[in-house]
Tab-separated table of C-alpha atoms in Angstrom:
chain	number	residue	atom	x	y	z
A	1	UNK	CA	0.000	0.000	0.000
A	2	UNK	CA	1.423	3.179	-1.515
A	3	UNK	CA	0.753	6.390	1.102
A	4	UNK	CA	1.979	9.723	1.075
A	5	UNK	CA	4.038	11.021	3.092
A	6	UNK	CA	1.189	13.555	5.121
A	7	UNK	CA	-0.927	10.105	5.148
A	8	UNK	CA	2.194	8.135	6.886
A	9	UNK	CA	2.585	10.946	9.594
A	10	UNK	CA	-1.238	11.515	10.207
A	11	UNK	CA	-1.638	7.512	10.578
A	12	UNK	CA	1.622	6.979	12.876
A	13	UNK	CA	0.024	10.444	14.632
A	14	UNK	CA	-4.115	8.870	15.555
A	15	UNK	CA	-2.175	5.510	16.221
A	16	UNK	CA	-0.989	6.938	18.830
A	17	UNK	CA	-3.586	9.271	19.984
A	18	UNK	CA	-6.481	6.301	19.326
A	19	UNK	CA	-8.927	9.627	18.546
A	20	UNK	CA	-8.179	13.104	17.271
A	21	UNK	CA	-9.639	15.877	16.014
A	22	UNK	CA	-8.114	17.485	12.592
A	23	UNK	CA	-6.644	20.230	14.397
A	24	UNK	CA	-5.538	17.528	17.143
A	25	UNK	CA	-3.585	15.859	14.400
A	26	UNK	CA	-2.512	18.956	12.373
A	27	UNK	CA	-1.097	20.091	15.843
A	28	UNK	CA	0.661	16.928	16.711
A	29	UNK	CA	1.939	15.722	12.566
A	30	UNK	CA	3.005	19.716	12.496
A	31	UNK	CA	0.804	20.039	9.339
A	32	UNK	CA	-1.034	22.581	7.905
A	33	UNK	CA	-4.980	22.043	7.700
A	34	UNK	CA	-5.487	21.494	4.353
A	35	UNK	CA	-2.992	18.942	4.108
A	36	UNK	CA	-4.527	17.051	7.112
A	37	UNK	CA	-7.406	16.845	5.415
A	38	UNK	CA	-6.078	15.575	1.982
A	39	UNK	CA	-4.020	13.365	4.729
A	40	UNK	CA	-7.249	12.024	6.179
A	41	UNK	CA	-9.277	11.758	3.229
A	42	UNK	CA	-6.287	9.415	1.816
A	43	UNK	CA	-6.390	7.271	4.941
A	44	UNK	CA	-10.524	6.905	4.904
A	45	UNK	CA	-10.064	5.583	1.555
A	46	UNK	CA	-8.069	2.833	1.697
A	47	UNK	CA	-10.109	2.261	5.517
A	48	UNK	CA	-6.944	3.162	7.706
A	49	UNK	CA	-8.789	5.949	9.157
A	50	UNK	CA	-12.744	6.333	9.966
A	51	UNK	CA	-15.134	8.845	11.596
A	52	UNK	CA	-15.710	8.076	15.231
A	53	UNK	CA	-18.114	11.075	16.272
A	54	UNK	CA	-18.431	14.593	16.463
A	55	UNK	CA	-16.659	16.480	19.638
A	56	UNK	CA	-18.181	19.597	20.613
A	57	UNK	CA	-16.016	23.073	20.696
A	58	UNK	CA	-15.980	26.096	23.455
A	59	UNK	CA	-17.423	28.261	20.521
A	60	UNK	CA	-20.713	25.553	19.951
A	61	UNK	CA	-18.877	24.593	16.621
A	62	UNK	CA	-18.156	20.709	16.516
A	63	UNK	CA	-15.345	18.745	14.793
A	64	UNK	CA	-15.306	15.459	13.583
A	65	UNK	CA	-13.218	12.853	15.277
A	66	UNK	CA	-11.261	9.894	13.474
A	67	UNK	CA	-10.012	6.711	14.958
A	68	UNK	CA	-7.881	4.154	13.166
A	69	UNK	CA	-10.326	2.346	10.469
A	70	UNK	CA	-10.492	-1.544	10.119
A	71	UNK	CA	-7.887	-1.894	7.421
A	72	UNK	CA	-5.519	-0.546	10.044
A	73	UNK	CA	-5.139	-4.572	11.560
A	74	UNK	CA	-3.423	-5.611	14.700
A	75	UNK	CA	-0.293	-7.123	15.815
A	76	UNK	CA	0.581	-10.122	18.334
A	77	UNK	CA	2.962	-10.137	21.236
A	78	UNK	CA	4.127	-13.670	22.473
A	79	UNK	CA	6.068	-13.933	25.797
A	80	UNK	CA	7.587	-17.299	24.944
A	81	UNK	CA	8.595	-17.818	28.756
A	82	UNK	CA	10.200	-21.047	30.137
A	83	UNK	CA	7.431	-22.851	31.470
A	84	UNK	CA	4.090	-20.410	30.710
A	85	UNK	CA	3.388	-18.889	27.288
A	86	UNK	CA	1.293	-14.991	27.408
A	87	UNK	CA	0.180	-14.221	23.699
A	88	UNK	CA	-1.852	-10.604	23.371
A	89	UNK	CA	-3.254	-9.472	20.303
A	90	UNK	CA	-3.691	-5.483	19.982
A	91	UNK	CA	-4.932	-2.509	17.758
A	92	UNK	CA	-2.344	-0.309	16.492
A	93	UNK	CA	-3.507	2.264	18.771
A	94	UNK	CA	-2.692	-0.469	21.539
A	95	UNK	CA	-5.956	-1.551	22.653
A	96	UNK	CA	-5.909	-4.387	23.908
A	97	UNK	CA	-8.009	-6.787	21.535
A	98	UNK	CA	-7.494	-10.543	23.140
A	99	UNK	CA	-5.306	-12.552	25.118
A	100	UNK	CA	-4.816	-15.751	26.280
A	101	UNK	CA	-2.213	-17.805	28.581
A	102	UNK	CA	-0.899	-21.728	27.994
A	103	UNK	CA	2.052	-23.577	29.074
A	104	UNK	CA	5.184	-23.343	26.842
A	105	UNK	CA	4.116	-26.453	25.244
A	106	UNK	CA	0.936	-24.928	24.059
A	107	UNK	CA	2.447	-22.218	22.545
A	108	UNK	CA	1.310	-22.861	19.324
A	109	UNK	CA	-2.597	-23.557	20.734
A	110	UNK	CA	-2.456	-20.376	22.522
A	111	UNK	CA	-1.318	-18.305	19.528
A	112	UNK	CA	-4.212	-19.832	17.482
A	113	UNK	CA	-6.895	-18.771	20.319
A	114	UNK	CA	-5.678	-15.300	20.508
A	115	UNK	CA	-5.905	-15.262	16.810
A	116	UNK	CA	-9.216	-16.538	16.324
A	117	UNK	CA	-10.361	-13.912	18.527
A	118	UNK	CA	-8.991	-10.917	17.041
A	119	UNK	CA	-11.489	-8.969	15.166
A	120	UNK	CA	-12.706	-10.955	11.605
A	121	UNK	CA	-10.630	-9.604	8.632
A	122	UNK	CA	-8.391	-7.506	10.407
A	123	UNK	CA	-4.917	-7.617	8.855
A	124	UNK	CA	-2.137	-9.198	11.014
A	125	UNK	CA	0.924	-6.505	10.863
A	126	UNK	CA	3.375	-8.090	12.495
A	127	UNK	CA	4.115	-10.131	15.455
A	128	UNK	CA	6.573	-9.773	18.260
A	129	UNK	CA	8.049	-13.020	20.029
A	130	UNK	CA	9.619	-12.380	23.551
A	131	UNK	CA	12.215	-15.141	24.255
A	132	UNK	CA	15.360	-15.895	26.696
A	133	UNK	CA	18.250	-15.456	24.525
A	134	UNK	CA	20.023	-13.267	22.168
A	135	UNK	CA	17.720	-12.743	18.836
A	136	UNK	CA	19.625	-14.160	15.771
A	137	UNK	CA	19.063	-14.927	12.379
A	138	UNK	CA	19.363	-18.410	10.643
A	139	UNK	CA	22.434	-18.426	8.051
A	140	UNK	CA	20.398	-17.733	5.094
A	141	UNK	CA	18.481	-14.961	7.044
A	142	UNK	CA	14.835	-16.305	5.964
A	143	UNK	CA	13.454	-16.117	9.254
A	144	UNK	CA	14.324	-15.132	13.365
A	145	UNK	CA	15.972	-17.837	15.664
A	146	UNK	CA	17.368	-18.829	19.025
A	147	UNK	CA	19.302	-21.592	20.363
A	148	UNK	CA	16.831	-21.701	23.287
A	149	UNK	CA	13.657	-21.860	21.824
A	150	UNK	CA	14.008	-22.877	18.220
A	151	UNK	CA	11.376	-26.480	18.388
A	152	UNK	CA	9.120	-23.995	20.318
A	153	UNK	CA	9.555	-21.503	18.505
A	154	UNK	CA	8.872	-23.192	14.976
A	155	UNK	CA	6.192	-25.135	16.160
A	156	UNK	CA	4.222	-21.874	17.369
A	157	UNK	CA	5.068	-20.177	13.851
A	158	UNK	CA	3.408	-22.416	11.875
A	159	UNK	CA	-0.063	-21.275	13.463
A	160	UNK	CA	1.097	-17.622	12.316
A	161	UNK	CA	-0.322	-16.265	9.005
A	162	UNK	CA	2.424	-16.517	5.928
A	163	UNK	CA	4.066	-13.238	4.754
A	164	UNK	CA	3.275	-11.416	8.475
A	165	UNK	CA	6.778	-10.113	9.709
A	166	UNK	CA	7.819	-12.055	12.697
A	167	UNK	CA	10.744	-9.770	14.787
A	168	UNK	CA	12.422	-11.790	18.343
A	169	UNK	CA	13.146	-9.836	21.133
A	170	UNK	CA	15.463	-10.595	24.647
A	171	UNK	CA	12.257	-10.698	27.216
A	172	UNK	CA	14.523	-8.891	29.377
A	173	UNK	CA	14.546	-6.127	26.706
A	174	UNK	CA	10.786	-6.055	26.659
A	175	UNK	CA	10.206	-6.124	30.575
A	176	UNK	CA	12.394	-3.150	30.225
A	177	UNK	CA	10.207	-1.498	27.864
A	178	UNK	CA	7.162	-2.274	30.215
A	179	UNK	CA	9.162	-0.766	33.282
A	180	UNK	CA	10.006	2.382	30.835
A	181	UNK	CA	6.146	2.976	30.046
A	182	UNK	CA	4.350	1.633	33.103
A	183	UNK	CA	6.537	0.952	35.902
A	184	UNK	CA	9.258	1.349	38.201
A	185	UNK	CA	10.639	3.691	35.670
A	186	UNK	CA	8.276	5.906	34.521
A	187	UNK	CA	9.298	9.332	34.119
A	188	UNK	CA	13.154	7.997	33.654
A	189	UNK	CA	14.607	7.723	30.384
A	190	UNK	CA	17.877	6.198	31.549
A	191	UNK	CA	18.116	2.767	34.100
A	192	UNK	CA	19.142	-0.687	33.689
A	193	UNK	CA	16.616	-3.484	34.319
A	194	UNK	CA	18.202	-5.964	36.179
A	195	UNK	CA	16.400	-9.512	36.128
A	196	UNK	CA	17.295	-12.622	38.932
A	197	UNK	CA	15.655	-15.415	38.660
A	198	UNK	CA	16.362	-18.874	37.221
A	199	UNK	CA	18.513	-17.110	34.899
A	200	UNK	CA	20.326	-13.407	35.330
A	201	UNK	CA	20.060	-10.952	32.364
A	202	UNK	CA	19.880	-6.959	32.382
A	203	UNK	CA	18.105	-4.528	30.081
A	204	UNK	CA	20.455	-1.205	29.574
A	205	UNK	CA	18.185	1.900	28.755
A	206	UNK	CA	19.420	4.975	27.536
A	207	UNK	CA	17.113	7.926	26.317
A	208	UNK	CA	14.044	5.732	26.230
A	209	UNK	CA	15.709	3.093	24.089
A	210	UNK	CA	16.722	-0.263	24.695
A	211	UNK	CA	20.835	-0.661	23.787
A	212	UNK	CA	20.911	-4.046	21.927
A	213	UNK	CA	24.824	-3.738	20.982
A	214	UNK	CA	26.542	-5.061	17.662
A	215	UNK	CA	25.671	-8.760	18.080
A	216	UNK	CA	21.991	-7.982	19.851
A	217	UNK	CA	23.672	-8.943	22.770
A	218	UNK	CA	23.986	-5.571	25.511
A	219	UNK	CA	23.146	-6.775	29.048
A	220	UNK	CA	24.251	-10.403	28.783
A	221	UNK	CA	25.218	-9.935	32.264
A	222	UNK	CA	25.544	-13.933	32.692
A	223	UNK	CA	28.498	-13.849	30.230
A	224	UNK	CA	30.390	-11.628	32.576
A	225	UNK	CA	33.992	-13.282	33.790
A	226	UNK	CA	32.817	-15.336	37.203
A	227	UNK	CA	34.981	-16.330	39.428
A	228	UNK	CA	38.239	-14.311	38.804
A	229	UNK	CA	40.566	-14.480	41.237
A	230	UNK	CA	44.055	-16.106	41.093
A	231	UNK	CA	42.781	-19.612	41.668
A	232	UNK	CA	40.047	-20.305	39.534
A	233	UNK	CA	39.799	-19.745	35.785
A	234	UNK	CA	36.017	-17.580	34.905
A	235	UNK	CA	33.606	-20.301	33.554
A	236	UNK	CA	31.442	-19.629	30.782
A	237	UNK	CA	28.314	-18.098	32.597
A	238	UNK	CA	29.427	-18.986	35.612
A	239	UNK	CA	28.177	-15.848	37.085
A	240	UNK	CA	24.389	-16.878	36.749
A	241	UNK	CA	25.297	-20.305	37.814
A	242	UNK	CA	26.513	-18.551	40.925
A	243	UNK	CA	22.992	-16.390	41.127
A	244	UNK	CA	20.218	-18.334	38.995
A	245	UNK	CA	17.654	-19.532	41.698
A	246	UNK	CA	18.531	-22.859	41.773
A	247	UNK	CA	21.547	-22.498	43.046
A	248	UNK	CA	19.897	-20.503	45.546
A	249	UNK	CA	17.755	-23.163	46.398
A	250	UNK	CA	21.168	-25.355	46.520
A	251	UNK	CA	22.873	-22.894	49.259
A	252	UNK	CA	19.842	-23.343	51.511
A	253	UNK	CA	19.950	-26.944	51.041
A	254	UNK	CA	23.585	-26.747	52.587
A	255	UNK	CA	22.723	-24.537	55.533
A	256	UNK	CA	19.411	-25.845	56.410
A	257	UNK	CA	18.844	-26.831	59.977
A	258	UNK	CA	17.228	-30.455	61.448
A	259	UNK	CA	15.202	-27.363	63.522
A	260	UNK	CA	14.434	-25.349	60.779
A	261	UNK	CA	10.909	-27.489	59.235
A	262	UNK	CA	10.497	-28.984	55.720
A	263	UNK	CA	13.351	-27.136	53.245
A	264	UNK	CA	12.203	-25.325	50.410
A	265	UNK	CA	11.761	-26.509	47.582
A	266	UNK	CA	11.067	-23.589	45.404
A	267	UNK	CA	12.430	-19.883	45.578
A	268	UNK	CA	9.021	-18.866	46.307
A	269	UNK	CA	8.951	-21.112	49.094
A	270	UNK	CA	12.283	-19.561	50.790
A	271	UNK	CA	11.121	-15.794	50.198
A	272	UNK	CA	8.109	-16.945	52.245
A	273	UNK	CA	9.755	-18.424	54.787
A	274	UNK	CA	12.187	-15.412	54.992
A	275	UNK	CA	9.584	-12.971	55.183
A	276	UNK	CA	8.220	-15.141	57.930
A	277	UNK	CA	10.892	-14.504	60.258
A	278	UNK	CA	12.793	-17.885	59.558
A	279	UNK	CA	16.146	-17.115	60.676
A	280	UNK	CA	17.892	-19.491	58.553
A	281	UNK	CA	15.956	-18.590	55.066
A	282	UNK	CA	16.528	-15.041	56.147
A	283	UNK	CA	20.275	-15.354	56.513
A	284	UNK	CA	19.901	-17.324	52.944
A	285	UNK	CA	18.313	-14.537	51.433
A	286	UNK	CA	20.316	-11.806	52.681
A	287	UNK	CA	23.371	-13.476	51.267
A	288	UNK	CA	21.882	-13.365	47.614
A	289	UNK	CA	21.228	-9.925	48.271
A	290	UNK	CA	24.608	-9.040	48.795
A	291	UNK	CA	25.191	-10.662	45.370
A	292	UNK	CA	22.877	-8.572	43.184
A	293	UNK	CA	24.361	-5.825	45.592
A	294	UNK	CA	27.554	-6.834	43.664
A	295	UNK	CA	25.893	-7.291	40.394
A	296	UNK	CA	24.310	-4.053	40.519
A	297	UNK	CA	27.680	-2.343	41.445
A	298	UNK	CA	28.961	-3.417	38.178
A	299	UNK	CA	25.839	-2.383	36.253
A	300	UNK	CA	26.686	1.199	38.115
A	301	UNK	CA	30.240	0.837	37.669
A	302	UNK	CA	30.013	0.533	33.686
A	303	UNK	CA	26.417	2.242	33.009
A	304	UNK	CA	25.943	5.042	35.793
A	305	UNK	CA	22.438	4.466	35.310
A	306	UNK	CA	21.008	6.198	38.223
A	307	UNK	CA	18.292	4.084	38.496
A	308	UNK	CA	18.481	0.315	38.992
A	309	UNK	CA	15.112	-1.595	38.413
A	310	UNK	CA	15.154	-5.333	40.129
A	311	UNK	CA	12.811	-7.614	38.481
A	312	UNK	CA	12.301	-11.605	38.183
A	313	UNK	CA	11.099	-14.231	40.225
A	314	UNK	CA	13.630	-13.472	42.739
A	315	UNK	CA	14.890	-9.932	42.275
A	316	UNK	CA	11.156	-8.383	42.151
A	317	UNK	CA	10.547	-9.395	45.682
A	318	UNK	CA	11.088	-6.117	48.351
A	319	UNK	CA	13.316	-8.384	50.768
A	320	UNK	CA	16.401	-8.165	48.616
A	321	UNK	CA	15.944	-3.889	48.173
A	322	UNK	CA	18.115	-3.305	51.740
A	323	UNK	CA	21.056	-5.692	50.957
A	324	UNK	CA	21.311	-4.964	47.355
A	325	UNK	CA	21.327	-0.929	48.425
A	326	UNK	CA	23.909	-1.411	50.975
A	327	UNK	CA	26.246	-3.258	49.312
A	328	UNK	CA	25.807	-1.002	45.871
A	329	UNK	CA	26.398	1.479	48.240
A	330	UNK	CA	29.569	0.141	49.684
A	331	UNK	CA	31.066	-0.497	46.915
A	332	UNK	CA	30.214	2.635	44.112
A	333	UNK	CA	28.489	5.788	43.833
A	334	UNK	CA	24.755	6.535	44.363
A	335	UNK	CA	22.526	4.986	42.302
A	336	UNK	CA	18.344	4.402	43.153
A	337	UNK	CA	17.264	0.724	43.382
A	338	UNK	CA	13.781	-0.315	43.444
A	339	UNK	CA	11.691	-3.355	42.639
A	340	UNK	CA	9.800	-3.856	39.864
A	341	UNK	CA	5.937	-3.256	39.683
A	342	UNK	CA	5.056	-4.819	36.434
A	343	UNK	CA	4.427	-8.641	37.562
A	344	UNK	CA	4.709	-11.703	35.605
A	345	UNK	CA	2.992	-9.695	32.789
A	346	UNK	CA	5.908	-7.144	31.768
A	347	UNK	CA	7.432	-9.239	29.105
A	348	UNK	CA	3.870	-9.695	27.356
A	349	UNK	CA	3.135	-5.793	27.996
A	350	UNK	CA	6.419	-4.745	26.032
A	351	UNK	CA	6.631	-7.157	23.591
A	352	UNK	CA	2.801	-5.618	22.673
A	353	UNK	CA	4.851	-2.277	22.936
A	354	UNK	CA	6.976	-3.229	19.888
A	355	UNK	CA	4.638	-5.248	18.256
A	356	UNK	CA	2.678	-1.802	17.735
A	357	UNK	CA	5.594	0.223	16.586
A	358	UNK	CA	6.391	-2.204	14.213
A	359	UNK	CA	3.047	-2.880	12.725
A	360	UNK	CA	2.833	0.855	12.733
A	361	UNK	CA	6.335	0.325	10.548
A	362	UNK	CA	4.335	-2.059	8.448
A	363	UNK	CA	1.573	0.377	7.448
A	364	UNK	CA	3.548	3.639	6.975
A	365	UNK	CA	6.689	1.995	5.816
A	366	UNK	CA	8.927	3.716	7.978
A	367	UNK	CA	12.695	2.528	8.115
A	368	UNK	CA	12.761	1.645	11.708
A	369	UNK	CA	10.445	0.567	14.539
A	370	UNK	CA	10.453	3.156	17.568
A	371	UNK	CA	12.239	0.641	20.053
């Protein structure tokens, strides 16, 4: 579909306004009247654009107001997580259209539900899948993959539609992006996302972007040199062996007490049990603290961030916020740490977030996606 270029700006403008007045989207494309309206009149032909009322004026004049029209489509977001799949389908204006929720092994089920329900004969722009790895591309470039979740992953893309563009994206990265627009970082256009759970990643943030590095690969905080001292050679990701939850879970094991009841089995379970009071799950988790402390310090150390969002099964949880702060403190310079707000849902959220900008891409042809 061939636009204009007043057409492309007015569309990217009401997708992200959902409704607008003329002058609304004169005043926000930086467009004279009359070439809004040719703008507008281009869109409601091909059905990008439609009438959605009349708004009334201080002077008891109306104006019309336009919403995206049903030729506009929607995009899918797919948190491809390691044991629960999220799959959201949304407008281009980012209404929320349909969701749905499956285990990993369902992925492909769950993608087909969330389809079915999205409006009838509403274009599919593109789709954004969130997984936990670096995003590459196979050798001949036809088409996104992982290491991690490559039989997943090509077993949920066969319920896709053929020809919609499929992008991958570090779920880290798009937790980030949900943090950025409706979290822990709100207002803050510059923070690292640190994750600790099962795994250990980070999310780097600078000016409201995510940093993804030459190789797609910026934050890869488990690849950082663990242990190096003079005795012991780093092993590769040996730092998130040393901080992944189940070697958390390991560390309690060791310490645990005949006194001290059943031992936990899950990280869940020992958060519990140190918010509790337990003595020996407190002294557990206090020690892991430290170690995101450390983490953190090296986030600060290269980044100065100023702002140091904790997320994951493990990091979200308030316990850890005093250790980590005093031991960032100890060793660097001041730099805010707080837990995250967005839940188990971030990934899903952000991954929607770049699904719209790039079926916005789609439409308009722009050269770039805003994320």
């Amino acid at each position: 579909m061939h636009l204009s270029e007043s057409a492309r700006v007015v569309f990217d403008v009401l997708a992200g306004t959902g409704t607008a007045t003329r002058p609304q989207l004169a005043a926000g494309a930086g467009l004279s009247k009359p070439t809004v309206s040719s703008a507008v009149a281009e869109l409601e032909a091909v059905e990008l654009a439609a009438h959605s009322g009349r708004a009334s004026g201080g002077t008891g004049r109306s104006a019309a107001i336009y919403r995206l029209g049903p030729a506009a489509g929607a995009v899918l977001a797919v948190d491809l997580g390691p044991a629960v799949t999220r799959v959201r389908g949304c407008a281009l204006d980012g209404t929320l259209l349909a969701e749905g929720t499956g285990s990993r092994p369902e992925a492909a089920d769950t993608v087909r539900k969330v389809l079915d329900a999205l409006p009838a004969g509403a274009p599919l722009r593109a789709v954004v899948v969130a997984v936990g790895d670096v995003p590459l591309r196979d050798p001949a470039g036809e088409r996104p993959a992982t290491a991690k979740a490559g039989p997943v992953f090509d077993a949920m893309a066969v319920a896709l539609p053929e020809g919609v563009p499929v992008h991958l994206e570090n779920n880290v990265n798009c937790a980030a992006l949900a943090e950025l627009h409706e979290g822990a970082a709100v207002g803050r256009d510059t923070f690292g996302y640190l994750r600790i759970g099962v795994g250990i990643g980070l999310a780097v943030v600078i000016g409201g972007r995510v940093l993804r590095g030459a190789n797609g690969a910026a934050g890869e905080v488990a690849r950082l040199p663990y242990p190096w001292d003079d005795d012991r050679a780093p092993r590769h990701e040996g730092l998130e062996q040393r901080m992944g939850s189940r070697t958390l879970l390991r560390r309690a094991a060791e310490v645990w007490q005949d006194g001290d009841g059943p031992r936990p089995r899950t990280a869940e379970r020992l958060l519990a049990l140190a918010g509790q009071g337990h003595a020996t799950a407190g002294a557990v988790v206090a020690s892991h603290a430290a170690d995101v402390g450390r983490l953190a310090a090296a986030v600060a150390a290269v980044l100065d961030p100023g702002l140091i969002v904790l997320g994951g099964g493990t990091g979200a949880d308030p316990q850890l916020l005093p250790g980590v702060r005093a031991e960032l403190a100890r060793l660097s310079w001041p730099t805010e740490v707080v837990s995250s707000v967005v839940g188990d849902t971030g990934t899903v959220a952000g991954a929607s977030r770049l699904a719209v900008a790039h079926g916005i891409q789609t439409v308009t042809g722009a050269v770039r996606a805003k994320h």
